[in-house]
Amino acid sequence: MNTFDPNYQSKNIEGKIVVALERISKAFRVLLWQEGKANALTPLQLQLLLFLKFHSPHKCKVNYLAKEFNVTKATISETVRLLSKKAYIFKETDPIDTRSYSIYLTDKGKQIVTKTSSFAGAIEKPIHTFTESQKEVLFQSLLELIEKLNKAGIITVQRMCFSCRFYQSDEKQDYCRLLQKPLRTNDIRIDCPEHETAV
Ligand code: SF4
């Protein structure tokens, strides 16, 4: 099996799907890089600013961010130092554990996030042209793939329903015990603010 061999791909749809995902991932990285460059930010700096905007303070700490972005704590600390120098973020020490701190956006940081956050729109736009059932099948397949990659230890951080302690499932339906409502495919969250990892 060699996913990148066109002969293998011609006989295996699985190989074609992996290469298709790689193309989309490349497009995402190019858009991210272009947006960062236009605003004098590295891709990681831009991703970190976007993450800070949309996630709670307990996730905006060096340890969590290192896992989220699959980099070392030293890389995150250096990124935080550079973003502080540019006055996009500030740190607030945890009153209980003074060695730890949460990171927040400054007003200037919020402005740059507003300016840059639509860079992935070029990928979302064509998806809007899909039918509802096409979108549902695609989303369902991606959810299953992410769940399997998580179980294999390839995707580390997850905030999706399948790994949440409030998630419940039987043959009939999926259910969120926190929101107290059934979850249709379209309701399954991939980055849920209320997610708590099941133990
Ligand atoms: S709390 Fe969020 S992640 Fe957890 S089951 Fe409910 S909707 Fe899903």
Coordinates of C-alpha atoms and ligand atoms in Angstrom, one line a residue:
M1 CA 0.0 0.0 0.0
N2 CA 1.4 3.4 -1.0
T3 CA -1.2 6.1 -0.7
F4 CA 0.9 8.5 -2.8
D5 CA 1.3 6.1 -5.7
P6 CA -1.1 7.1 -8.5
N7 CA -1.4 3.4 -9.6
Y8 CA -2.5 2.4 -6.0
Q9 CA -4.9 5.4 -5.9
S10 CA -6.5 4.3 -9.2
K11 CA -7.6 1.0 -7.7
N12 CA -8.4 2.3 -4.1
I13 CA -10.9 5.0 -3.3
E14 CA -9.4 5.1 0.2
G15 CA -6.1 6.3 -1.2
K16 CA -7.9 8.9 -3.3
I17 CA -9.7 10.2 -0.3
V18 CA -6.5 10.6 1.7
V19 CA -4.9 12.6 -1.2
A20 CA -8.1 14.7 -1.5
L21 CA -7.9 15.5 2.2
E22 CA -4.2 16.4 1.8
R23 CA -5.1 18.8 -1.0
I24 CA -7.7 20.5 1.2
S25 CA -5.3 20.7 4.1
K26 CA -2.8 22.3 1.8
A27 CA -5.3 24.8 0.6
F28 CA -6.1 25.7 4.2
R29 CA -2.4 26.1 5.0
V30 CA -1.9 28.3 2.0
L31 CA -4.8 30.6 2.9
L32 CA -3.6 30.7 6.5
W33 CA -0.1 31.6 5.4
Q34 CA -1.2 34.3 3.0
E35 CA -3.4 35.9 5.6
G36 CA -0.7 35.8 8.2
K37 CA 1.9 37.2 5.8
A38 CA -0.4 40.1 4.9
N39 CA -0.7 41.0 8.6
A40 CA 3.0 40.2 9.6
L41 CA 2.0 37.1 11.6
T42 CA 3.2 33.6 11.4
P43 CA 0.6 30.9 10.7
L44 CA 0.9 29.7 14.4
Q45 CA 0.5 33.3 15.7
L46 CA -2.6 33.8 13.6
Q47 CA -4.1 30.4 14.7
L48 CA -3.4 31.2 18.3
L49 CA -5.1 34.6 18.2
L50 CA -8.1 33.0 16.6
F51 CA -8.2 30.3 19.3
L52 CA -8.0 32.9 22.1
K53 CA -11.0 34.7 20.6
F54 CA -13.3 31.7 20.7
H55 CA -12.3 29.6 23.7
S56 CA -12.6 30.0 27.4
P57 CA -9.7 31.2 29.6
H58 CA -9.0 27.7 31.1
K59 CA -8.2 26.5 27.6
C60 CA -6.0 29.5 26.8
K61 CA -3.0 28.3 28.8
V62 CA 0.4 27.2 27.6
N63 CA -0.1 23.4 28.3
Y64 CA -3.5 23.3 26.5
L65 CA -2.3 25.3 23.6
A66 CA 0.7 23.1 23.1
K67 CA -1.6 20.1 22.8
E68 CA -4.1 21.9 20.6
F69 CA -1.4 22.9 18.1
N70 CA 0.8 19.9 18.5
V71 CA 3.9 21.9 19.3
T72 CA 6.1 22.1 22.4
K73 CA 5.4 24.3 25.4
A74 CA 8.5 26.3 24.5
T75 CA 7.1 27.1 21.1
I76 CA 3.9 28.3 22.6
S77 CA 5.8 30.4 25.2
E78 CA 7.9 32.0 22.5
T79 CA 4.7 32.7 20.3
V80 CA 3.1 34.3 23.4
R81 CA 6.1 36.4 24.0
L82 CA 6.1 37.8 20.4
L83 CA 2.4 38.4 20.4
S84 CA 2.7 40.3 23.8
K85 CA 5.5 42.4 22.3
K86 CA 3.1 43.3 19.4
A87 CA 0.4 44.2 22.0
Y88 CA -2.1 41.7 20.7
I89 CA -2.4 39.7 23.9
F90 CA -1.8 40.0 27.7
K91 CA -1.3 37.4 30.4
E92 CA -3.1 37.0 33.7
T93 CA -1.6 34.9 36.4
D94 CA -3.7 32.1 37.9
P95 CA -4.4 33.2 41.5
I96 CA -4.4 29.5 42.7
D97 CA -1.4 28.3 40.7
T98 CA 1.0 31.3 40.3
R99 CA 3.2 29.4 37.9
S100 CA 0.3 29.2 35.4
Y101 CA -1.4 32.0 33.5
S102 CA -4.2 32.5 31.0
I103 CA -3.8 34.5 27.8
Y104 CA -6.3 37.1 26.7
L105 CA -6.7 39.3 23.6
T106 CA -6.1 43.0 23.9
D107 CA -8.4 45.4 22.0
K108 CA -5.7 45.5 19.3
G109 CA -5.7 41.7 19.3
K110 CA -9.5 41.6 18.9
Q111 CA -9.3 43.9 15.9
I112 CA -6.7 41.8 14.1
V113 CA -8.8 38.7 14.7
T114 CA -11.9 40.5 13.2
K115 CA -9.7 41.5 10.2
T116 CA -8.2 38.1 9.6
S117 CA -10.8 35.5 10.7
S118 CA -12.5 35.1 7.3
F119 CA -9.5 33.6 5.5
A120 CA -11.1 30.1 5.5
G121 CA -14.2 31.4 3.7
A122 CA -12.7 30.4 0.4
I123 CA -13.0 26.8 1.5
E124 CA -16.4 27.1 3.0
K125 CA -17.9 28.9 0.0
P126 CA -18.1 25.9 -2.4
I127 CA -19.6 23.8 0.4
H128 CA -22.6 26.1 0.5
T129 CA -23.4 24.9 -3.1
F130 CA -23.8 21.3 -1.9
T131 CA -27.2 19.9 -1.3
E132 CA -28.2 19.4 2.4
S133 CA -27.9 15.6 2.0
Q134 CA -24.4 15.9 0.5
K135 CA -23.3 18.1 3.4
E136 CA -24.8 15.7 5.9
V137 CA -23.0 12.6 4.4
L138 CA -19.7 14.5 4.2
F139 CA -20.0 15.7 7.8
Q140 CA -20.9 12.3 9.1
S141 CA -18.0 10.7 7.3
L142 CA -15.6 13.4 8.6
L143 CA -16.9 12.9 12.2
E144 CA -16.3 9.1 12.0
L145 CA -12.8 9.7 10.5
I146 CA -11.9 12.2 13.3
E147 CA -13.2 9.9 16.0
K148 CA -11.1 6.9 14.6
L149 CA -8.0 9.1 14.3
N150 CA -8.5 10.3 17.9
K151 CA -8.8 6.7 19.1
A152 CA -5.6 5.8 17.2
G153 CA -3.9 8.8 19.0
I154 CA -3.3 10.7 15.8
I155 CA -5.6 13.6 16.6
T156 CA -4.9 14.5 20.3
V157 CA -7.3 17.3 21.4
Q158 CA -11.0 16.9 20.7
R159 CA -14.0 18.8 21.8
M160 CA -16.5 16.8 19.9
C161 CA -19.6 15.0 21.1
F162 CA -18.2 11.5 20.8
S163 CA -15.6 12.1 23.4
C164 CA -17.8 14.1 25.7
R165 CA -19.1 12.9 29.1
F166 CA -22.5 14.3 28.3
Y167 CA -22.9 12.3 25.1
Q168 CA -25.2 9.3 25.1
S169 CA -26.0 7.0 22.3
D170 CA -28.2 4.0 21.5
E171 CA -29.4 2.3 18.3
K172 CA -32.2 4.9 18.0
Q173 CA -30.4 8.2 18.6
D174 CA -27.6 10.3 19.9
Y175 CA -28.3 12.5 22.9
C176 CA -26.7 15.4 24.9
R177 CA -27.4 15.0 28.6
L178 CA -26.2 18.6 29.3
L179 CA -28.4 20.3 26.7
Q180 CA -31.0 17.6 27.3
K181 CA -31.8 17.2 23.7
P182 CA -31.4 14.6 20.9
L183 CA -28.5 15.2 18.6
R184 CA -29.2 14.8 14.9
T185 CA -26.1 14.5 12.6
N186 CA -26.1 18.3 12.1
D187 CA -26.2 18.9 15.8
I188 CA -23.1 17.0 16.6
R189 CA -20.5 19.5 17.7
I190 CA -16.9 19.4 16.7
D191 CA -15.6 22.2 18.9
C192 CA -18.2 22.5 21.7
P193 CA -17.5 25.1 24.5
E194 CA -19.3 22.8 27.0
H195 CA -17.4 19.7 26.1
E196 CA -16.0 17.7 29.0
T197 CA -13.8 14.7 28.3
A198 CA -15.4 11.4 29.2
V199 CA -13.3 9.3 31.6
Ligands
SF4_1 S1 -21.9 19.1 25.8 FE1 -21.4 19.7 23.7 S2 -19.8 18.1 23.1 FE2 -20.9 17.4 25.0 S3 -22.5 16.0 24.1 FE3 -23.4 18.1 24.5 S4 -23.2 19.2 22.5 FE4 -21.9 17.4 22.5

